[in-house]
Coordinates of C-alpha atoms and ligand atoms in Angstrom, one line a residue:
X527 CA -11.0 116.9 206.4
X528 CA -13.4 120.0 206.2
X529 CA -12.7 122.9 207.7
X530 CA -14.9 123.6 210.7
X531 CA -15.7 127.1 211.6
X532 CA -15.0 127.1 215.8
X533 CA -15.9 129.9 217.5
X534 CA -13.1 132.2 219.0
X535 CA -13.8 130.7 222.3
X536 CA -13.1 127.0 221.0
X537 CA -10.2 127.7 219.4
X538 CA -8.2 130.0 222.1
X539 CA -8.8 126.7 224.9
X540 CA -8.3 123.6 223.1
X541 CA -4.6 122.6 222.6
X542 CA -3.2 118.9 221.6
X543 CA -2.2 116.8 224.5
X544 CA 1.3 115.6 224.8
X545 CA 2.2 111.8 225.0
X546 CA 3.3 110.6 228.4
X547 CA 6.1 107.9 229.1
X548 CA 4.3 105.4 230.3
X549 CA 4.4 105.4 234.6
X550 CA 4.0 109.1 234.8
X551 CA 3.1 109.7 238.5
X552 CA 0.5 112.3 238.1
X553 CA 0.6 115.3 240.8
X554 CA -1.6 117.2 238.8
X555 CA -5.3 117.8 239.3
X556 CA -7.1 116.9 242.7
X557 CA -8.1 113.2 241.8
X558 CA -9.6 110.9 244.4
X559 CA -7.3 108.2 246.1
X560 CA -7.9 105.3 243.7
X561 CA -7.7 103.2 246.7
X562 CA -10.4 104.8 249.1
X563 CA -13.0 105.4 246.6
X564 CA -16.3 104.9 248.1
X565 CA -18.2 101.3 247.6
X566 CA -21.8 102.3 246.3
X567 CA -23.4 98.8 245.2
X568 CA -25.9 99.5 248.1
X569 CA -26.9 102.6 247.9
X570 CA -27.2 102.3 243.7
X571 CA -29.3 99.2 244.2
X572 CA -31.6 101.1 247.3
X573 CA -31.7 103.9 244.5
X574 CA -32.3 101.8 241.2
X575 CA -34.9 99.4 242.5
X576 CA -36.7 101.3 246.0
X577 CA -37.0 104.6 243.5
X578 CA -36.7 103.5 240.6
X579 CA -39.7 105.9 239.0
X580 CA -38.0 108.5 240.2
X581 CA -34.0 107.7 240.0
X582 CA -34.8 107.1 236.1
X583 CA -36.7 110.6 235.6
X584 CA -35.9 114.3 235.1
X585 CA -35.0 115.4 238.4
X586 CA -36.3 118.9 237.9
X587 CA -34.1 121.9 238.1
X588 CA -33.4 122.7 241.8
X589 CA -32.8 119.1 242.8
X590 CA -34.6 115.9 244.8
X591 CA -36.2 117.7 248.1
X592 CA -34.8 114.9 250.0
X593 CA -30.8 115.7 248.7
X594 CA -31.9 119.0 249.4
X595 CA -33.4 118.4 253.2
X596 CA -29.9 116.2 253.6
X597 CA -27.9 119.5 252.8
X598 CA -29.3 121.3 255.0
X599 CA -28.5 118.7 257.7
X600 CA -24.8 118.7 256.5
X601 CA -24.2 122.1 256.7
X602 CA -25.9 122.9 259.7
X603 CA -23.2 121.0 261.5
X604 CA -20.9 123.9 260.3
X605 CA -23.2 126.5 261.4
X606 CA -25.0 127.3 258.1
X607 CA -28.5 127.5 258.8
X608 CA -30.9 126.9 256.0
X609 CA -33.9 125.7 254.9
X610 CA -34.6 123.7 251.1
X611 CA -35.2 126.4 249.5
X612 CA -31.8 127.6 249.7
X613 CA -30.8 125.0 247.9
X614 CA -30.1 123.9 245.0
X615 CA -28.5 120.2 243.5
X616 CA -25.7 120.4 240.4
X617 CA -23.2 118.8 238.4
X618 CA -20.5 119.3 240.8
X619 CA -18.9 122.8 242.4
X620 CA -17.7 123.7 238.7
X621 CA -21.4 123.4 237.5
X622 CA -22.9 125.7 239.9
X623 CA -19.8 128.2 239.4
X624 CA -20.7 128.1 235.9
X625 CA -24.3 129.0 236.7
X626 CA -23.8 131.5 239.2
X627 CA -21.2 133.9 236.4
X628 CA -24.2 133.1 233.8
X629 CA -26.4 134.4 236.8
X630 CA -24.5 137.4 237.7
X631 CA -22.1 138.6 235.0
X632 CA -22.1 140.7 231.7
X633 CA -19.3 140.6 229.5
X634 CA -16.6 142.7 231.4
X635 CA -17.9 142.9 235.0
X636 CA -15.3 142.6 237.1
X637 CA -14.5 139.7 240.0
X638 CA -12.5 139.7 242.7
X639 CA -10.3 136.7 243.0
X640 CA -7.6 135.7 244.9
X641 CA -3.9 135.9 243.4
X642 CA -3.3 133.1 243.2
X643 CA -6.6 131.6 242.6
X644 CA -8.2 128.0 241.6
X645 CA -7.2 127.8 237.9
X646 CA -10.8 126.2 237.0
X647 CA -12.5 129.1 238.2
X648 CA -10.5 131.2 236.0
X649 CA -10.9 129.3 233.1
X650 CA -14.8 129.1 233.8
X651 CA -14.9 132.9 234.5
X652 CA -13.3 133.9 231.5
X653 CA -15.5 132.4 229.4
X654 CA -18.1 134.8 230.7
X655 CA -15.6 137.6 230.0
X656 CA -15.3 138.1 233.4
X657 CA -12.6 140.7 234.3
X658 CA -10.2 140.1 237.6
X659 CA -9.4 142.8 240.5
X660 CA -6.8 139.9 242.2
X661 CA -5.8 140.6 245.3
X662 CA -3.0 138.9 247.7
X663 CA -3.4 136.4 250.2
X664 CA -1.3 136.6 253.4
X665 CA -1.0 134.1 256.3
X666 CA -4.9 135.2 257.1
X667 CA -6.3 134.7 253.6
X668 CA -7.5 137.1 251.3
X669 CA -6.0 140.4 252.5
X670 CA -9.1 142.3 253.1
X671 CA -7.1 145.5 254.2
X672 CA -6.2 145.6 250.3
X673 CA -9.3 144.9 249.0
X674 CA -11.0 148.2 250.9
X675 CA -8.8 150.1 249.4
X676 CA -9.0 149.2 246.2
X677 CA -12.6 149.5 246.7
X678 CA -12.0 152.6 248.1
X679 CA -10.3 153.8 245.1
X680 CA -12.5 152.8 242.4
X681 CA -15.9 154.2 244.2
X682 CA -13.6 157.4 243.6
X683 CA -13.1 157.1 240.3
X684 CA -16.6 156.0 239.9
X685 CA -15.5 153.2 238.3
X686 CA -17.5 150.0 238.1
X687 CA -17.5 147.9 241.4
X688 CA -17.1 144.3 241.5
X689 CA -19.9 142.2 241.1
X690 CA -18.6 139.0 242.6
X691 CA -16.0 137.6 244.6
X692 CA -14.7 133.7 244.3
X693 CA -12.7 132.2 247.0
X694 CA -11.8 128.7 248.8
X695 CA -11.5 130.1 252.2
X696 CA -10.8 126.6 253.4
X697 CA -7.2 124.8 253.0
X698 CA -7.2 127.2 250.0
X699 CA -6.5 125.6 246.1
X700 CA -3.8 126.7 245.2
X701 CA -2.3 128.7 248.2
X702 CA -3.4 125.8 251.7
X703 CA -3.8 129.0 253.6
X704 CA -7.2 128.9 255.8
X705 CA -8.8 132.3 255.9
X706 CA -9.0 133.2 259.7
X707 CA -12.7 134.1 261.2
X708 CA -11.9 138.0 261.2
X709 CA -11.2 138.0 257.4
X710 CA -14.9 136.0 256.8
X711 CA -16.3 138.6 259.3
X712 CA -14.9 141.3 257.1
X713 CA -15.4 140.1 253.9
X714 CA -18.8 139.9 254.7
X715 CA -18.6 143.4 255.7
X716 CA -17.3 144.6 252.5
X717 CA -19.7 142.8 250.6
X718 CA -22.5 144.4 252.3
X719 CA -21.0 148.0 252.0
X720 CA -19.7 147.7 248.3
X721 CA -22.6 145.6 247.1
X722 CA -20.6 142.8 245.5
X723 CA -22.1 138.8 246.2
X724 CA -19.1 136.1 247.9
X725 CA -19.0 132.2 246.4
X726 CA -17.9 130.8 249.0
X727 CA -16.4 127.2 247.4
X728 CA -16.0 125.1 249.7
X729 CA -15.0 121.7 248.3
X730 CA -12.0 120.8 251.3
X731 CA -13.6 121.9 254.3
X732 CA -14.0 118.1 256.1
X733 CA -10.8 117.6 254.8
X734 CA -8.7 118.7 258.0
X735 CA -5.6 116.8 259.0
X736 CA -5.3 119.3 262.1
X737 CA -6.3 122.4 264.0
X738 CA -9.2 123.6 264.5
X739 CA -12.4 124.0 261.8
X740 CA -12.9 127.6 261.6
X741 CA -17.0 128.8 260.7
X742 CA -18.4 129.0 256.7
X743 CA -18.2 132.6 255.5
X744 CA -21.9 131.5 254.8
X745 CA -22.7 131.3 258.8
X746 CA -21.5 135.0 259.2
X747 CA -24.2 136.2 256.5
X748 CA -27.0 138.1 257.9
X749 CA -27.9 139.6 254.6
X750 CA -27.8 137.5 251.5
X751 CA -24.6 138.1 250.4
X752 CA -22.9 134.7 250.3
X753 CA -23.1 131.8 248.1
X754 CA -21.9 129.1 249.2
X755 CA -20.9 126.4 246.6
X756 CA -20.1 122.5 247.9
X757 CA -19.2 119.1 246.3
X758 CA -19.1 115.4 247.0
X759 CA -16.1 115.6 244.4
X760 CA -13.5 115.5 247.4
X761 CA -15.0 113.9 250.7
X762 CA -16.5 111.0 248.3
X763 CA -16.0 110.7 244.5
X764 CA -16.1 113.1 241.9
X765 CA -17.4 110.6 239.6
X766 CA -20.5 110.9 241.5
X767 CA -20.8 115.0 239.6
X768 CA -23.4 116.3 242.8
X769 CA -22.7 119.4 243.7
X770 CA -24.7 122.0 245.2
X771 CA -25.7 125.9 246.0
X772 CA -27.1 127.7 249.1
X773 CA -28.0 130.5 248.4
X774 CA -31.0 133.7 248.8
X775 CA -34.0 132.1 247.2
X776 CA -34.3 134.0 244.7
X777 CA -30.8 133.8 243.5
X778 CA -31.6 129.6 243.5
X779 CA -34.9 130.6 241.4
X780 CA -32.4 132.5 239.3
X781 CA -30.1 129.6 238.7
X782 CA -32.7 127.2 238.3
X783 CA -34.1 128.9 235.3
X784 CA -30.6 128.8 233.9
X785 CA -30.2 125.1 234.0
X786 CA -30.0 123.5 230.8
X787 CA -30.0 120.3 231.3
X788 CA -33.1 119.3 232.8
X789 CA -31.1 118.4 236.6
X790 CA -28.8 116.8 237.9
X791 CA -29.0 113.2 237.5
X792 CA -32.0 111.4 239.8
X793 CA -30.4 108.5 240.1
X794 CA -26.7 109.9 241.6
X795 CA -28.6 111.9 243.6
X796 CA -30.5 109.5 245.5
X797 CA -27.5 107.3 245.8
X798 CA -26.0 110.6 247.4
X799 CA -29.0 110.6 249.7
X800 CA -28.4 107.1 250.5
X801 CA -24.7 107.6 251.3
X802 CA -25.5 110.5 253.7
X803 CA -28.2 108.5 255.5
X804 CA -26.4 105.8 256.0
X805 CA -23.0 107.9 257.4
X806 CA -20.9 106.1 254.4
X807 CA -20.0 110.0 254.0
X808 CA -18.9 110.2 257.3
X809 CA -17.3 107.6 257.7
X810 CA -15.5 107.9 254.3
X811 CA -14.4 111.8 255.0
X812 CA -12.6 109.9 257.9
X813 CA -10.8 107.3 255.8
X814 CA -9.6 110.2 253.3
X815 CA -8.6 112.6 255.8
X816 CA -6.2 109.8 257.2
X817 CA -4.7 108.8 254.4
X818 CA -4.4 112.3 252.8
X819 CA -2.4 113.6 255.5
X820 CA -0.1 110.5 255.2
X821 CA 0.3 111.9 251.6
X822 CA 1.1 115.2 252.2
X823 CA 3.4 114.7 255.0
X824 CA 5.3 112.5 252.4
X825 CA 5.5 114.7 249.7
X826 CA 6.8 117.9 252.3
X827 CA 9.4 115.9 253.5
X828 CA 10.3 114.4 249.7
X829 CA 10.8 118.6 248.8
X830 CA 13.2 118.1 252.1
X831 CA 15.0 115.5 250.7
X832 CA 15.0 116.2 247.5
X833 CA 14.3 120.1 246.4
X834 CA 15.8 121.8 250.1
X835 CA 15.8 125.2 248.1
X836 CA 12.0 125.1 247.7
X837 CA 9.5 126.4 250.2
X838 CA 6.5 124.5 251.2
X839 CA 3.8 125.2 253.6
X840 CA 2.3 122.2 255.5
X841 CA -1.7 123.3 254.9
X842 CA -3.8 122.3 257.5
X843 CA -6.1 120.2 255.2
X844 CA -7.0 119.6 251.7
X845 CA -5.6 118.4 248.5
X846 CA -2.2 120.7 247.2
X847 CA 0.5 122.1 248.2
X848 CA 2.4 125.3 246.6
X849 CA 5.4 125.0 246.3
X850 CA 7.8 128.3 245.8
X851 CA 11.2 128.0 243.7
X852 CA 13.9 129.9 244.3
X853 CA 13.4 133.7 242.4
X854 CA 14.2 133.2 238.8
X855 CA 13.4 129.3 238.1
X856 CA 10.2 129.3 235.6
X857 CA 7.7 127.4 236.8
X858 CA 6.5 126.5 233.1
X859 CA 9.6 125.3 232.3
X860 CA 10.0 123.3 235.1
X861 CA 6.6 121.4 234.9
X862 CA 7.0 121.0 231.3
X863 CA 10.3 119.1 231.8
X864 CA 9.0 117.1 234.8
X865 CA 6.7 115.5 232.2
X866 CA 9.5 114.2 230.5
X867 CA 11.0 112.7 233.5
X868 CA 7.5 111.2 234.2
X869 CA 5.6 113.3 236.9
X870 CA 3.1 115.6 236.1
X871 CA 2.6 118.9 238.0
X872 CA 1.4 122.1 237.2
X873 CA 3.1 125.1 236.9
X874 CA 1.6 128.3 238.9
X875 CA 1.5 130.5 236.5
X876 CA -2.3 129.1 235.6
X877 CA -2.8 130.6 239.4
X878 CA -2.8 133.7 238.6
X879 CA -5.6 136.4 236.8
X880 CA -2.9 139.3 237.1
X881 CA 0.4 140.0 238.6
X882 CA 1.7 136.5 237.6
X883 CA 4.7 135.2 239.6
X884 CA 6.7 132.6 238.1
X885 CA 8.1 130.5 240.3
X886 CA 5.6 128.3 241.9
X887 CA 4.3 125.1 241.2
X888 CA 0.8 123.7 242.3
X889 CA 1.3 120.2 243.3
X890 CA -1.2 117.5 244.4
X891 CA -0.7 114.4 246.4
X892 CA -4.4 112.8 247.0
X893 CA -4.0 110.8 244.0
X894 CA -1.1 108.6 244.3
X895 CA 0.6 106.9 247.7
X896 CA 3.1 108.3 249.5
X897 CA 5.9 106.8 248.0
X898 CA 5.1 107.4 244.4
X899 CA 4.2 111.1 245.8
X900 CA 8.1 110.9 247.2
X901 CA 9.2 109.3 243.9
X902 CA 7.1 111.7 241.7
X903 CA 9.3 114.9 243.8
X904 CA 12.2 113.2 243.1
X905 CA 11.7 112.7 239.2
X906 CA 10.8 117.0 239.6
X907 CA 14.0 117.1 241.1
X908 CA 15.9 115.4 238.5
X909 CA 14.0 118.1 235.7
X910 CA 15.3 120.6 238.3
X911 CA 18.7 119.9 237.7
X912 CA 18.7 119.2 234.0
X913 CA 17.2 122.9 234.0
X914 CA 19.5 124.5 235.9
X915 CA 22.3 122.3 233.9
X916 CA 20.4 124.9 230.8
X917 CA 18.0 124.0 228.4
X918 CA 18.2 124.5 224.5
X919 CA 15.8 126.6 222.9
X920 CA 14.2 123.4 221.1
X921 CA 14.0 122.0 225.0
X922 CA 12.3 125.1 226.1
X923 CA 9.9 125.3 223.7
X924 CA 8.7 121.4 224.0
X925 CA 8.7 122.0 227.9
X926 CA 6.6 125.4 227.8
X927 CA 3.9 123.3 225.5
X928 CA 4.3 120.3 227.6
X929 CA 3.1 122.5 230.8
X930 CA 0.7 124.6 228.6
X931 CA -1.7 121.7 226.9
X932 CA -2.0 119.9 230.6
X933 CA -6.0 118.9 231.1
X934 CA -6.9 121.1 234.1
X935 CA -10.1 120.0 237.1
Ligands
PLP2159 C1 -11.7 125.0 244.7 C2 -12.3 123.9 244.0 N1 -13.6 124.0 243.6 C3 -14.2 123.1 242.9 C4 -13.6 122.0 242.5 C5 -14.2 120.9 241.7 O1 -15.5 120.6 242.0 P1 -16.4 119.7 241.2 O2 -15.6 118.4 240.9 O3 -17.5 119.4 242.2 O4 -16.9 120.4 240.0 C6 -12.2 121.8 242.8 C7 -11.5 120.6 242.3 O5 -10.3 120.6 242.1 C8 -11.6 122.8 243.6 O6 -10.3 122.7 243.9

């Protein structure tokens, strides 16, 4: 075999996957519900044979004006006004993260993230050598008391100030907390004062079993300072990759020129176009909500039956739930084991930039029913016991690999 010379980068991120027993009821990343993925025969044949010319082309970099007209539409109903050249179409939420840190970030600037925090983001800032300032969440979001003085305290240092900030202000990933209105107002606030720019990611926002829908962080900025980052990954299918970015114009002039690709795909983008027109999104964010909440209530009241020592919060929305073990119980340990007892979760610790806690596990229930999403807690339950029962170092060390080479979204 020769040996290839991988760059430092390569090397530190890829690790060998581990072998699951067949059956393994995956509660890991936030897949779509295998049995409410959207139908698009139609809308690929209105988009292969009415456009064809153009659904078989380069799409250019900032996207087909009629995806980008249909944004604006969609977000206006959540108070986001806009016009197309805010805009701009890409491969999915992940994509356009990627291209805003290319955008923004030198090696070492620092971002402000939430602890914990989406684990992708993570992954996809540190390989722009991002660094973290990570803040806490309370039952409000992002505690923006904290933040100030942290801010505070590094304008008098003179230290470097933030460039960005990344947050899911809506039935957050990992956390489910919804970040009230005051905490967008103020966020915005601090933004303008200290100079830093918000992504606002936004992939769960339709997503809301109950309550009520509280405004973008985007709809409170009078001054530039948001980006706002959405998907059709989680109200349709991610296999669909259209994502997209509203943003200042001349921040989507700025991410345009770092497209490599030549665009997003014409012909998922019209089909996207298609699906919006015809209300198939809609109607499908309906479907999804109803059936998700049947998933989470299912997997809250499997933790009851099963794990009573763990604390769960019922989120209003979305895809996870965070789950906190009792003080002392390693999280890595734990999800490395439940693998071998076939469910797959992940462990917490890949929440976290700084100030890592160990005892919580990130757990997903979109992607299975509810009773493989009860069965799948009570497999974690019988890892639970078998760890409290004490593992051998051999165990440990299988387990900690287990939870360390899971495929992340
Ligand atoms: C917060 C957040 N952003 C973005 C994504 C993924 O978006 P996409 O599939 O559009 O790249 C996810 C998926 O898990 C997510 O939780």
């Amino acid at each position: 075999m020769p040996s290839y010379r991988f760059a430092t980068r390569a090397q530190a991120k890829a690790t060998a996957p581990v072998a699951l027993p067949e059956g393994t009821i995956n509660l890991s990343g936030g897949f779509a519900f295998p049995q409410c993925l959207p139908n698009v025969a139609a809308a690929a044949a209105v988009a292969a044979e009415e456009y064809r010319t153009e659904a078989m082309q380069y799409s250019g970099a900032v996207g087909l004006n009629d995806l980008r007209d249909a944004i604006v539409n969609y977000v206006a109903k959540d108070g986001v006004t806009c016009t197309r050249d805010n805009v701009i179409v890409v491969n999915g939420a992940k994509h356009g993260l990627d291209l805003v840190a290319r955008v923004f970030l030198e090696p070492g600037d620092a971002v402000i993230v939430t602890g914990p925090t989406y684990m992708t983001a993570l992954s996809i800032l540190r390989t722009h050598e991002a660094r973290f300032l990570s803040i806490p969440q309370d039952e409000e979001g992002l505690d923006a008391v904290v933040l100030e003085e942290k801010l505070e305290q590094l304008q008098r240092d003179g230290a470097p100030m933030p460039k960005l900030l990344f947050d899911v202000p809506d039935f957050h990933n990992p956390s489910g907390i919804t970040m009230s209105a005051r905490r967008r107002r103020a966020l915005v606030d601090l933004a303008k004062r200290y100079g830093f720019v918000i992504i606002e990611d936004d992939p769960y926002r339709r997503i809301r079993f109950d309550g009520e829908a509280v405004a973008p962080i985007k709809s409170f900025d009078d001054a530039g300072v948001v980006i706002a980052v959405g998907t059709a990954a989680k109200v349709l299918a991610p296999g669909l990759r259209i994502g997209w970015i509203i943003a200042d114009p001349e921040i989507v002039r700025q991410l345009a020129a770092q497209k490599a690709d030549g665009g997003t795909s014409a012909f998922t983008q019209r089909i996207f176009v298609e699906l919006l027109r015809t209300g198939e999104v809609a109607h499908h964010i309906d479907l999804i909500t109803n059936a998700l909440r049947e998933h989470c209530d299912a997997m809250i009241k499997a933790f009851a039956k099963y794990m009573p020592d763990v604390k769960v919060r019922r989120p209003q929305g979305g895809y996870y739930l965070w789950a906190e073990l009792p003080e002392g119980v390693d999280s890595d340990m734990l999800a490395g084991l439940g693998a071998s007892h076939g469910v797959l979760v992940y462990s917490g610790t890949k929440c976290f930039a700084a100030d890592l806690k160990r005892n919580f596990l990130r757990l997903c229930y979109s992607f299975v029913t509810p009773e493989q999403n009860a069965e799948g807690i009570r497999r974690l339950s019988e890892a639970y016991a078998e760890m409290q029962g004490g593992l051998n170092p051999a165990a440990q060390q299988r387990a900690s690999h287990a939870a360390s080479s899971m495929a992340t979204y």
